[in-house]
XYZ file of N, CA and C in Angstrom:
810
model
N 311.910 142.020 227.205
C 310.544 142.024 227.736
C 310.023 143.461 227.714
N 308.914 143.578 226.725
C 308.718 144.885 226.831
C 307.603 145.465 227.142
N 307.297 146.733 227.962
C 305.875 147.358 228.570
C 304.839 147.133 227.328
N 304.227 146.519 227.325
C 302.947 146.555 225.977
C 302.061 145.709 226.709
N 300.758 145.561 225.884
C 300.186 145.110 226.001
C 299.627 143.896 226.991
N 300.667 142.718 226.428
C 300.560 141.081 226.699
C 301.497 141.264 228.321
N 302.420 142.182 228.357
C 302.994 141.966 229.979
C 301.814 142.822 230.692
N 300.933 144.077 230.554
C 300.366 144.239 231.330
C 299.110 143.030 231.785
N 298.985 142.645 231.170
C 297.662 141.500 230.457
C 298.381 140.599 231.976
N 299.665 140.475 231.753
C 299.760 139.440 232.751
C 300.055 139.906 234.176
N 300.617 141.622 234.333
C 300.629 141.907 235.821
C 299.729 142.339 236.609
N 298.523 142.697 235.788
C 297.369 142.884 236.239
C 296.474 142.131 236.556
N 296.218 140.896 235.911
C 295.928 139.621 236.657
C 296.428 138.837 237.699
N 298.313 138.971 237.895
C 298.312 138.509 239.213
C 297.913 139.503 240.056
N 298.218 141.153 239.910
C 297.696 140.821 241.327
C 296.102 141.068 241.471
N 295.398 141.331 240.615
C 293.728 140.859 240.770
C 293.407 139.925 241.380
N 294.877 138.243 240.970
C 294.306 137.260 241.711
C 294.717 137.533 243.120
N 295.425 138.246 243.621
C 295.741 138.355 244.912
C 294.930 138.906 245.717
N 293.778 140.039 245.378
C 292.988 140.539 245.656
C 291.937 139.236 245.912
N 291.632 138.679 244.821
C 290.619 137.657 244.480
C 290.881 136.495 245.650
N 292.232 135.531 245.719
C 292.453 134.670 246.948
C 292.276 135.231 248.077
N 292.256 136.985 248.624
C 292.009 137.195 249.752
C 290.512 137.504 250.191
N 289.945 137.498 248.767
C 288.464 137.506 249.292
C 288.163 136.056 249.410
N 288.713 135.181 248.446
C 288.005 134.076 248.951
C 288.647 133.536 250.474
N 289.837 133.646 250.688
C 290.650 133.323 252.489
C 288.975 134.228 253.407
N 288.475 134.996 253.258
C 287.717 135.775 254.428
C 286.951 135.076 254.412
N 286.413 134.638 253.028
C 285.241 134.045 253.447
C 285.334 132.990 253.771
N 286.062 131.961 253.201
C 286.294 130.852 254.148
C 286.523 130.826 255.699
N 287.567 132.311 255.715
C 287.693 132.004 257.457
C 286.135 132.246 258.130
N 285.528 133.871 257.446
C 284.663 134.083 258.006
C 283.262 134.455 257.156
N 282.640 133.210 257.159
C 281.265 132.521 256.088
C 280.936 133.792 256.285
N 280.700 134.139 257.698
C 279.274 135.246 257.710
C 279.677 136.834 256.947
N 281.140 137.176 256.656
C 280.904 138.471 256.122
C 280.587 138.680 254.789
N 280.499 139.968 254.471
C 280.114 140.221 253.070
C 280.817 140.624 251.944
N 281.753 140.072 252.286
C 282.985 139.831 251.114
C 282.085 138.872 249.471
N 282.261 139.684 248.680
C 282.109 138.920 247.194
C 282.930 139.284 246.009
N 282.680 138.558 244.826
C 283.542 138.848 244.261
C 282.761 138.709 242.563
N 283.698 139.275 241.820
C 283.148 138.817 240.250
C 283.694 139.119 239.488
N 284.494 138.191 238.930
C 284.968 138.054 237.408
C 284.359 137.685 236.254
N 282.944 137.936 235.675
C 282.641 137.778 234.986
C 282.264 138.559 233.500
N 282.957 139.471 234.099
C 282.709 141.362 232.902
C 283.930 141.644 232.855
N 284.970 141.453 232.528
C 286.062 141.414 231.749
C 286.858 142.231 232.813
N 287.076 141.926 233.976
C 287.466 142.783 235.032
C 287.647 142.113 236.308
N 288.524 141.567 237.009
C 288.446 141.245 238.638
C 287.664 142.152 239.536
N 286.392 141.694 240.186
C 286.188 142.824 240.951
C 285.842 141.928 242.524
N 286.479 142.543 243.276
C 286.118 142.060 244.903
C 285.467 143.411 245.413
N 284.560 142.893 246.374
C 283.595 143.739 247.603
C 284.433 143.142 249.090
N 285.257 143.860 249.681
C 285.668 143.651 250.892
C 284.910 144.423 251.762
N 284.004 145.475 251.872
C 283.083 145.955 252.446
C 283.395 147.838 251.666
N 282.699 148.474 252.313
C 282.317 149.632 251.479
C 283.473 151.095 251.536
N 283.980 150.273 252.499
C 285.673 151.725 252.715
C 286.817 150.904 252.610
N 287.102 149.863 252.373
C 288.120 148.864 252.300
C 288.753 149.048 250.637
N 290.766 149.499 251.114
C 291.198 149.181 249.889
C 290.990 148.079 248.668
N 290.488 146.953 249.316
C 290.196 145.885 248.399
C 289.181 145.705 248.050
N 287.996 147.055 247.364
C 287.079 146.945 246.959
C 287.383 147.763 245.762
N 287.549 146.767 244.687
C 287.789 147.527 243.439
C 287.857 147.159 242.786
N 288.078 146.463 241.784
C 288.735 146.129 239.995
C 289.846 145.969 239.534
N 290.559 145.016 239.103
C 291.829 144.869 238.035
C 291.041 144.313 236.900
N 292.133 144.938 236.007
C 292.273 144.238 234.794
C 291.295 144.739 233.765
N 290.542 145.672 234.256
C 288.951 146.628 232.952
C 289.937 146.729 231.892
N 289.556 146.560 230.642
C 290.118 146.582 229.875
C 291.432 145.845 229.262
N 292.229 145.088 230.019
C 293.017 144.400 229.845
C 292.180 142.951 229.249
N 291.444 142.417 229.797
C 291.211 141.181 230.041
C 290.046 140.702 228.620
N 289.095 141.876 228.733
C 288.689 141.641 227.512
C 288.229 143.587 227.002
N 288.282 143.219 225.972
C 287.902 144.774 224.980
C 286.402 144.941 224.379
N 285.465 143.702 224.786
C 284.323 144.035 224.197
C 283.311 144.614 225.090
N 282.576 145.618 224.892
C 281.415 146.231 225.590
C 281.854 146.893 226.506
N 282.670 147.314 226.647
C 283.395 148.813 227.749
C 281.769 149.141 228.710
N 280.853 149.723 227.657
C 279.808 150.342 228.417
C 279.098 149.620 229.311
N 278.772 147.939 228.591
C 278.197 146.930 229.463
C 278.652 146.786 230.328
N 279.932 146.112 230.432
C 281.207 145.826 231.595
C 280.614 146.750 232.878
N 280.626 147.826 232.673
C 280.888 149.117 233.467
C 279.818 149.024 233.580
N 277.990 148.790 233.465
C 277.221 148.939 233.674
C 277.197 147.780 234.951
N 277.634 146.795 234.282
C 276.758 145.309 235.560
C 277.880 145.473 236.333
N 279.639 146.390 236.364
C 280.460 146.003 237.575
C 280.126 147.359 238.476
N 279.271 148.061 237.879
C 279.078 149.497 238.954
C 277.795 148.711 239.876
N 277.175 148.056 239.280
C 275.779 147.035 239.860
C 276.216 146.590 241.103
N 277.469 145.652 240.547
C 278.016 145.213 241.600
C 278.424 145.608 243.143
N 279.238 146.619 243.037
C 279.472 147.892 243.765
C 278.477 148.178 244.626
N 277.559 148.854 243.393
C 276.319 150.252 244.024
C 275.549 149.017 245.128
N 275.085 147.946 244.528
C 274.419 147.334 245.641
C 274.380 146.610 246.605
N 275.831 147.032 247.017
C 276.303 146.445 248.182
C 277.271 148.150 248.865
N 276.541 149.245 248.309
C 277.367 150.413 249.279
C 278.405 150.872 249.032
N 278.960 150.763 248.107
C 280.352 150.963 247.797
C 280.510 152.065 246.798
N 281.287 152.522 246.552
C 281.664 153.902 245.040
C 282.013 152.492 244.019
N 282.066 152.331 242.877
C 282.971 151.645 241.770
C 284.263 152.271 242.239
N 285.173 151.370 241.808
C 286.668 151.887 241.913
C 287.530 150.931 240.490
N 288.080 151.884 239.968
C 288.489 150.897 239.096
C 290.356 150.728 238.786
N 290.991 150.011 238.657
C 292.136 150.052 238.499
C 292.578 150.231 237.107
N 293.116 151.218 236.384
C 293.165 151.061 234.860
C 294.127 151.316 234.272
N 294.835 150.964 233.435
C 296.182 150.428 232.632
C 296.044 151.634 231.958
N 297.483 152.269 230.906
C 297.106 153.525 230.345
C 297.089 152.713 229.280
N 297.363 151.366 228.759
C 297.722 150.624 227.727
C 296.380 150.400 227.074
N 295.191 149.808 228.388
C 294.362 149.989 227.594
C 293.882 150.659 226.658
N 294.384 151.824 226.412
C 293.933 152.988 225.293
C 292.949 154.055 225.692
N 292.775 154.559 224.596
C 291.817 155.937 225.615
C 289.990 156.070 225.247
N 289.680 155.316 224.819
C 288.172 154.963 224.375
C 288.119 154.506 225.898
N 288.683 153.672 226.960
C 287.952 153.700 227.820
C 288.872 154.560 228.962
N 289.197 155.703 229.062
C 289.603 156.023 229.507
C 288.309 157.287 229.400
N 288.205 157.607 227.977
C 287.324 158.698 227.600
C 285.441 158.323 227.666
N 285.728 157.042 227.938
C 284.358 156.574 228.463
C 283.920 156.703 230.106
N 285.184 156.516 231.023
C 285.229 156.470 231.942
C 284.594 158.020 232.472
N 285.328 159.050 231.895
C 285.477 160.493 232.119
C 283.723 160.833 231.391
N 283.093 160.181 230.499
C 282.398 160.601 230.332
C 280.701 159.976 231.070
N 281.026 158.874 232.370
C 280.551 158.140 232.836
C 280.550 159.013 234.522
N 281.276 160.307 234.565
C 281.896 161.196 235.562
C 282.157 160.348 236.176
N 283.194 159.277 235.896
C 283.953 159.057 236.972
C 285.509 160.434 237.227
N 285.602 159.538 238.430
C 287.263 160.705 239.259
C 288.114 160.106 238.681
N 289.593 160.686 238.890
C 290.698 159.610 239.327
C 291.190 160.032 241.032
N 291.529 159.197 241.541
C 291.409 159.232 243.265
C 292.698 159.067 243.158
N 293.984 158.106 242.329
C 294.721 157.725 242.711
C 295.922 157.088 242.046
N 297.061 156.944 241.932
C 297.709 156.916 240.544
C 298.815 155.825 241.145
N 299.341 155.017 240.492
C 300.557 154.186 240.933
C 301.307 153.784 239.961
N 302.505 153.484 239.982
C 303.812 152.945 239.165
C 303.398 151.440 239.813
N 303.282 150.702 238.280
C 303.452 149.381 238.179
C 304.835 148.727 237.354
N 306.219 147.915 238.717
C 307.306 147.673 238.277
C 307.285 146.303 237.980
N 308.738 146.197 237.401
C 308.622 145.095 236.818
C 310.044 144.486 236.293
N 310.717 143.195 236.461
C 311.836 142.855 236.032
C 311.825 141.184 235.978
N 312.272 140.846 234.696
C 312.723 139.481 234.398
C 313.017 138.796 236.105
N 312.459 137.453 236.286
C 313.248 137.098 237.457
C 314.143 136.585 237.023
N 314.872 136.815 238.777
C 316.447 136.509 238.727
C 316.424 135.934 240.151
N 317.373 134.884 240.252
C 318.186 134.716 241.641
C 319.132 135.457 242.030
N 319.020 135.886 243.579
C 319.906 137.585 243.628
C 321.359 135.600 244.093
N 322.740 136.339 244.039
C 323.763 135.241 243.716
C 323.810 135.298 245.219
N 324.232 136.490 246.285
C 324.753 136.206 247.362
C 323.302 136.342 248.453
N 323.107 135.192 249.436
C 322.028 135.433 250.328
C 321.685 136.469 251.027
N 321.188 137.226 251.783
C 321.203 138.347 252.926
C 321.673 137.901 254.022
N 321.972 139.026 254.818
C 322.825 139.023 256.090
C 321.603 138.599 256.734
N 320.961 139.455 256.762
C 319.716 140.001 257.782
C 318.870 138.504 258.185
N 318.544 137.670 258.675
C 317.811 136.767 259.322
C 316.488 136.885 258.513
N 316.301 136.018 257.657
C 314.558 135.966 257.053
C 314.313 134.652 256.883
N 312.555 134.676 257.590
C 312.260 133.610 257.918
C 310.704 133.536 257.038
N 310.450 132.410 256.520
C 308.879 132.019 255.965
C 307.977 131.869 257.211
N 307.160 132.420 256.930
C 306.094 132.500 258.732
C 304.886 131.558 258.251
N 304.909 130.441 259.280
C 304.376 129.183 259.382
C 303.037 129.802 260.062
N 302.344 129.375 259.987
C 300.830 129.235 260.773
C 300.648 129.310 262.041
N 301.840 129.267 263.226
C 301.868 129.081 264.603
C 302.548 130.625 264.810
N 303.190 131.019 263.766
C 303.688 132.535 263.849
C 302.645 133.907 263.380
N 301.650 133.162 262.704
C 300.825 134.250 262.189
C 300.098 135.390 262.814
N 299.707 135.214 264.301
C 299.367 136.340 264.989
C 300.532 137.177 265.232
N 302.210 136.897 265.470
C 303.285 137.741 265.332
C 303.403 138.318 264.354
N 303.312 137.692 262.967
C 303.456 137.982 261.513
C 303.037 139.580 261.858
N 301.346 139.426 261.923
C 300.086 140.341 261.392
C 300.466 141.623 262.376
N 301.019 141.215 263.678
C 301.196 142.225 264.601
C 302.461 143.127 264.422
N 303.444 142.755 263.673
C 304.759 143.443 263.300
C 304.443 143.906 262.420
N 303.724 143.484 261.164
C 302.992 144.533 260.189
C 302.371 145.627 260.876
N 301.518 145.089 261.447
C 300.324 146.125 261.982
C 301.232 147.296 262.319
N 301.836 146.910 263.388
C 302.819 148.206 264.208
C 303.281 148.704 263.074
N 304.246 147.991 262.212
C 305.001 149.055 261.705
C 304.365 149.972 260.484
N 303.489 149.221 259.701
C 302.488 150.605 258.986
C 301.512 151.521 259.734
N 301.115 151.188 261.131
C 300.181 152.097 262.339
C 301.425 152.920 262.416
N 302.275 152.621 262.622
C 303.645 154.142 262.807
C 303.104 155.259 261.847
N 302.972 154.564 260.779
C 302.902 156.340 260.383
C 300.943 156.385 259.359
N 300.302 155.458 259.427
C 298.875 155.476 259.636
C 298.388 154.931 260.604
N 298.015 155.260 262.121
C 297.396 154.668 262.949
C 296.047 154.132 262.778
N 295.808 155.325 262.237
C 293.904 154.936 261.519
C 293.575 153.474 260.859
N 294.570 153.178 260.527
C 294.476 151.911 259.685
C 294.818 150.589 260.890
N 295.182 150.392 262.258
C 295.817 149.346 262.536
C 294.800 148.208 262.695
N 293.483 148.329 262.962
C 293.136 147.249 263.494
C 292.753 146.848 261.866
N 292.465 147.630 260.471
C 291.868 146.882 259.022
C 293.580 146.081 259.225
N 295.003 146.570 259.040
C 295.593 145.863 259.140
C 296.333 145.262 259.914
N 295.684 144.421 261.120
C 295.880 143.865 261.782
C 294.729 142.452 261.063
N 293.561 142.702 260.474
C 292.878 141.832 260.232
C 293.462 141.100 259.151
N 293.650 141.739 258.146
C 294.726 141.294 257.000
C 295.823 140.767 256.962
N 296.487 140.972 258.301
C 297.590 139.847 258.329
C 297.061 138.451 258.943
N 295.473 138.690 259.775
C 295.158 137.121 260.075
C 294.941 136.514 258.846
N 294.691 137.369 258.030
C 294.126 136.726 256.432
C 295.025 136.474 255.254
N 296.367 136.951 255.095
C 297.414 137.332 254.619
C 298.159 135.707 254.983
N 298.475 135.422 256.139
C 299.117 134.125 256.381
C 298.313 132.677 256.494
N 297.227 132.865 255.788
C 296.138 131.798 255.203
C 295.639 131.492 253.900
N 296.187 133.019 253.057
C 295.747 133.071 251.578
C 296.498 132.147 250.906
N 296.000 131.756 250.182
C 296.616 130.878 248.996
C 297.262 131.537 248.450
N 298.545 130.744 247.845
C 299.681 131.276 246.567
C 300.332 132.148 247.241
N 299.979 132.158 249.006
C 300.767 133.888 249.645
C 301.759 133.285 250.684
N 303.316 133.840 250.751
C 304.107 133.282 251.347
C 304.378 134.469 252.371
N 304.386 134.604 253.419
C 304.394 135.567 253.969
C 305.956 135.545 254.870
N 306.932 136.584 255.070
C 308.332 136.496 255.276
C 308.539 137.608 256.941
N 309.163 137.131 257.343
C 309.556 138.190 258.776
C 311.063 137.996 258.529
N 311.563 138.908 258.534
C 312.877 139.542 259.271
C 313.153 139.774 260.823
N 314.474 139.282 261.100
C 314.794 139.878 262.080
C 316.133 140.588 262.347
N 316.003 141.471 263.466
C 317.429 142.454 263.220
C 317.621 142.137 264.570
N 318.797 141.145 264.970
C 319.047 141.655 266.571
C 318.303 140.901 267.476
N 317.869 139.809 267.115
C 316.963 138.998 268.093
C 315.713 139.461 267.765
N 315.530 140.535 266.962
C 313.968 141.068 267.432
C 313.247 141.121 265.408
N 311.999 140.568 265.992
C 310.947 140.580 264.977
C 311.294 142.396 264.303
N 311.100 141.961 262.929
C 311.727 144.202 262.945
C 310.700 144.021 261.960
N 310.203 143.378 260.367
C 309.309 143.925 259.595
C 309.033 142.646 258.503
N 308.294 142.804 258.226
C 307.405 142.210 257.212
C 307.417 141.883 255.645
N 306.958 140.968 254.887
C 307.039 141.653 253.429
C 305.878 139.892 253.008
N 304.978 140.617 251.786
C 304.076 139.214 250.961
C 304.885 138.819 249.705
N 305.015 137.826 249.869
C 304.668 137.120 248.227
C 303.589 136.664 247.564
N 303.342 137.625 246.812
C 301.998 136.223 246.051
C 302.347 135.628 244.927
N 301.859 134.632 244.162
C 302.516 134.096 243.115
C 301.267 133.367 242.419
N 300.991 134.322 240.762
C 300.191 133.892 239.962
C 300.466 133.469 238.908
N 300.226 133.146 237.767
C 300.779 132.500 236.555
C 302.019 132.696 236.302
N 303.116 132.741 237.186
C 304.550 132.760 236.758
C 304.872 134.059 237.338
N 304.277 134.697 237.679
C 304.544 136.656 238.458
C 304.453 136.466 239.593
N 305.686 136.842 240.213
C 305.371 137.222 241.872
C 305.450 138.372 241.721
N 304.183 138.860 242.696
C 304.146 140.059 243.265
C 304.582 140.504 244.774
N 305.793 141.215 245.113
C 306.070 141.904 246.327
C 305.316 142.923 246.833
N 304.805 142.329 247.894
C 304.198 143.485 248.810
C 304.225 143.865 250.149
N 303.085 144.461 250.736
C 303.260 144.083 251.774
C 304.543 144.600 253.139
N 305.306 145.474 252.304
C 306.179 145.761 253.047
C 306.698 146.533 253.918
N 307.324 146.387 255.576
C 306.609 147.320 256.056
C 308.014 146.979 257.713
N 308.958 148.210 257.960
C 309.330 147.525 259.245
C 309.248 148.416 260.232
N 309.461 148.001 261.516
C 308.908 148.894 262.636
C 310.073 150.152 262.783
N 309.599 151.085 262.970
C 310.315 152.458 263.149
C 311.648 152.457 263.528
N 311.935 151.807 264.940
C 312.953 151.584 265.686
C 313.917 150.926 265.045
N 313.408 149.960 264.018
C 314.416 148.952 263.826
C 315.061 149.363 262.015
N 314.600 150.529 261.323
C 314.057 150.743 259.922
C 315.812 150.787 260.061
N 316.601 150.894 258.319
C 317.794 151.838 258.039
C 318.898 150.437 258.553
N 318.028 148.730 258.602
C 319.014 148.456 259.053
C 319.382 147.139 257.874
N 318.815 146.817 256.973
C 318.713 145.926 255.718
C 317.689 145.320 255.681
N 316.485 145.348 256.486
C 315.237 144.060 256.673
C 314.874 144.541 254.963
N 314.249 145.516 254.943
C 314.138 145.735 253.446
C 314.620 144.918 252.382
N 315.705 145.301 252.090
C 316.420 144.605 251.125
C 316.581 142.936 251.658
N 316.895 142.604 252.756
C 316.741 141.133 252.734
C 315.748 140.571 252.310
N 314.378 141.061 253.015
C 313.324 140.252 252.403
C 313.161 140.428 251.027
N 313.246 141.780 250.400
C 313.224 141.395 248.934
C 314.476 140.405 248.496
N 315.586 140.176 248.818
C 316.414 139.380 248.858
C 315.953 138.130 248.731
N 315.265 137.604 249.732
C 314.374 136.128 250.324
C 313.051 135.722 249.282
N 312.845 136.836 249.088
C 311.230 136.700 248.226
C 311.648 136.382 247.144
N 312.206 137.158 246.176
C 313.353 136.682 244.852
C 314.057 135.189 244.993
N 314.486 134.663 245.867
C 315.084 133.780 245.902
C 314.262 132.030 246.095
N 312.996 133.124 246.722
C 311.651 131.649 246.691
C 311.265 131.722 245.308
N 310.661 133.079 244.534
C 310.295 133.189 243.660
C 310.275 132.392 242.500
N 311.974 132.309 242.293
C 312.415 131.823 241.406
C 312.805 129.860 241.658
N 312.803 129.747 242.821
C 311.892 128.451 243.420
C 311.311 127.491 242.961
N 310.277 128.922 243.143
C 308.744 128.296 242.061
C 308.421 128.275 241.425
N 309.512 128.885 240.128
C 309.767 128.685 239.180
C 308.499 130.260 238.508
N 308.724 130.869 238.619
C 308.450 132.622 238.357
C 309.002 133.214 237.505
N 309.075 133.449 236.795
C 309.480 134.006 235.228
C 309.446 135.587 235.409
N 308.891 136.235 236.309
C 308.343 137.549 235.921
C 308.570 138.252 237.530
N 309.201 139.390 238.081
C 308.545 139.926 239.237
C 308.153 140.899 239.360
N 307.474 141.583 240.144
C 306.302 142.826 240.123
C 306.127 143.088 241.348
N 306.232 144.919 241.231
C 306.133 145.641 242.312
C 305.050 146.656 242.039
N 304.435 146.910 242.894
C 303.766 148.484 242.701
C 303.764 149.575 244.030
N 303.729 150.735 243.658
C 304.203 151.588 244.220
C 303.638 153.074 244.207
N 303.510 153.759 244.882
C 303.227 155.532 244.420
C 304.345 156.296 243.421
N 303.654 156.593 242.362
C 304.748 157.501 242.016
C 305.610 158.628 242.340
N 307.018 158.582 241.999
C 308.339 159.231 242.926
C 308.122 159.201 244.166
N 307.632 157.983 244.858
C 308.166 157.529 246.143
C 309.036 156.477 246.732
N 309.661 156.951 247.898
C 310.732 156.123 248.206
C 310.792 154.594 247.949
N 309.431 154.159 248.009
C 309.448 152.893 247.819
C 309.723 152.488 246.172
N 309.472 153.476 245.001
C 309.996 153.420 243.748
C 311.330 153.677 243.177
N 311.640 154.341 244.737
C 313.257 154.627 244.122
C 314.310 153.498 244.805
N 313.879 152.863 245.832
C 314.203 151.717 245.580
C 313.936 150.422 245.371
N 312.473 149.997 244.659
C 312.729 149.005 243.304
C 313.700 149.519 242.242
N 313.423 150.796 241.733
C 314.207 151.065 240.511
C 315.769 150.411 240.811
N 316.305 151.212 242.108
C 317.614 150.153 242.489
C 318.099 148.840 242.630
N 316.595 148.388 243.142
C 317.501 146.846 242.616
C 316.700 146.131 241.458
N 316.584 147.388 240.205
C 316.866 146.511 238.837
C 315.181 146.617 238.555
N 314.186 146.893 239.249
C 312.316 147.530 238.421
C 312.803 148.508 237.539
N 311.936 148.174 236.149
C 311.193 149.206 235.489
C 310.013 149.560 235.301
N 309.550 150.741 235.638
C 308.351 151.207 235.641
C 307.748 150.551 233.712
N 306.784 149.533 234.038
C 305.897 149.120 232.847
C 304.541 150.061 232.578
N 304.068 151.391 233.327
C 303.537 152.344 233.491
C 302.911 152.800 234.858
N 302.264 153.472 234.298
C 301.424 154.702 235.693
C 300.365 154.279 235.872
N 299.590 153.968 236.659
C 298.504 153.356 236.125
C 297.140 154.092 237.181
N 295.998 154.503 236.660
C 295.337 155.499 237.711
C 293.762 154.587 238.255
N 293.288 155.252 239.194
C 292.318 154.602 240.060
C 291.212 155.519 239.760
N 290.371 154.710 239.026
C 289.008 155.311 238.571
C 287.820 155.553 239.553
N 286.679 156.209 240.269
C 285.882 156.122 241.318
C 284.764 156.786 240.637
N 283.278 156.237 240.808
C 282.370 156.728 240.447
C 281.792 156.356 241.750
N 280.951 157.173 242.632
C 280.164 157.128 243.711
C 278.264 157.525 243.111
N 277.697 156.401 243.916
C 276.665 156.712 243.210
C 276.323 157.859 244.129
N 275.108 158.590 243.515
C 274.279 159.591 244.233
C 273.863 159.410 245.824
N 273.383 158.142 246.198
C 273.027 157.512 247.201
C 273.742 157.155 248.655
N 275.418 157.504 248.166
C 275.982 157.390 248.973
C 277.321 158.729 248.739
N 276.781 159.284 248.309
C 277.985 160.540 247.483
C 277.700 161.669 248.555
């Protein structure tokens, strides 16, 4: 299985759709916000509101190759008139015509990530560690053991993710997993699952309890539904040379590339 083309084609669409099922979960839960979305310019793009990680783009250039300039004209539309900078997620595979379009459109890059990747597999021996699928009657615990344990070291962020885990254990295709160490709720981790790719995310355990396997179990647990459901493909993403890349690489990711975060802010809000 090799980094080219046709595998990015496919890891960039799941998780676009993951982006995409959680805009549509908000709005279903909640009609009145201003969550939208549009796939119709060769690009996933969701509006989760105007400072929210999930206002951005997969797949520019992956999905389709015609009209770079158009694309980019009606998905900055999108964006600009609802408050937002464009943000774009972009493959290096795509090639550099839109890379060199981008740069000449002054967009930034804000942001860079390792997108992993490995044949699925069933890991042979189960985990020690206690992991459980979190049912619908657990979901305010779910969202709150997340919350805590990524507020440990971004507080700024707890109540956006505190909202995301009410939304996280309602999304479609999303299996959401708790660990426990010791009687006690310790950390978190998502599955999503799109055309045959699960994507791991989501992962996250509380300070006190870290250094003790929840990690590795739930990736343990997630792999083991994965392949379940019959998943052909699994996928991680990550910051580059960070801890969280050095261990996917350990249990068996290869980096399928780097992939950087495009931002054009209009004048109006710049």
């Amino acid at each position: 299985m090799f980094a080219d083309l046709s595998l990015a084609h496919r890891l960039e669409l799941a998780e676009g759709h993951a982006c995409l099922d959680f805009a549509h979960t908000r709005k279903r839960l909640t009609p009145e916000s201003s969550t939208a979305w549009d796939a119709a310019h060769g690009a996933i793009a969701v509006f989760d509101g105007p400072d929210s990680p999930l206002t951005q783009t997969f797949g520019l250039g992956i999905t389709s190759r015609d009209s770079y300039e158009g694309s980019l004209e009606m998905l900055e539309q999108f964006f600009f008139s609802r408050g937002a900078p464009a943000n774009h997620e972009v493959s290096p595979l795509t090639g550099l015509a839109l890379h060199q379009l981008l740069c000449k459109r002054d967009y930034q890059p804000i942001e860079m990530s390792s997108v992993m990747y490995q044949p699925a597999h069933c890991p042979e021996v189960p985990a020690v560690v206690d992991v459980r699928i979190v049912k619908q009657d657990q979901a305010d615990l779910w969202g709150r053991v997340g919350a805590d344990a990524w507020a440990a070291d971004h507080p700024e962020f707890r109540e956006f993710l505190l909202d995301m885990g009410k939304i996280s254990t309602s999304r479609e295709n999303t299996h959401c997993f708790l660990a426990i160490v010791d009687g006690e709720p310790a950390a978190t981790a998502v599955l999503h699952v799109h055309g045959g790719v699960a994507l791991f995310a989501g992962s996250a355990t509380l300070p006190g309890l870290r250094r003790r396997g929840a990690q590795s179990a739930l990736l343990n647990a997630r792999m083991r539904h994965a392949c379940a459901l019959g998943c052909d493909l699994f996928m991680m993403v990550s910051e580059p040379g960070s801890t969280s890349q050095r261990n996917a690489e350990r249990n068996g990711f290869r980096i399928a590339y780097t992939r950087t975060k495009w931002q054009l802010v209009p004048p109006a809000i710049g």
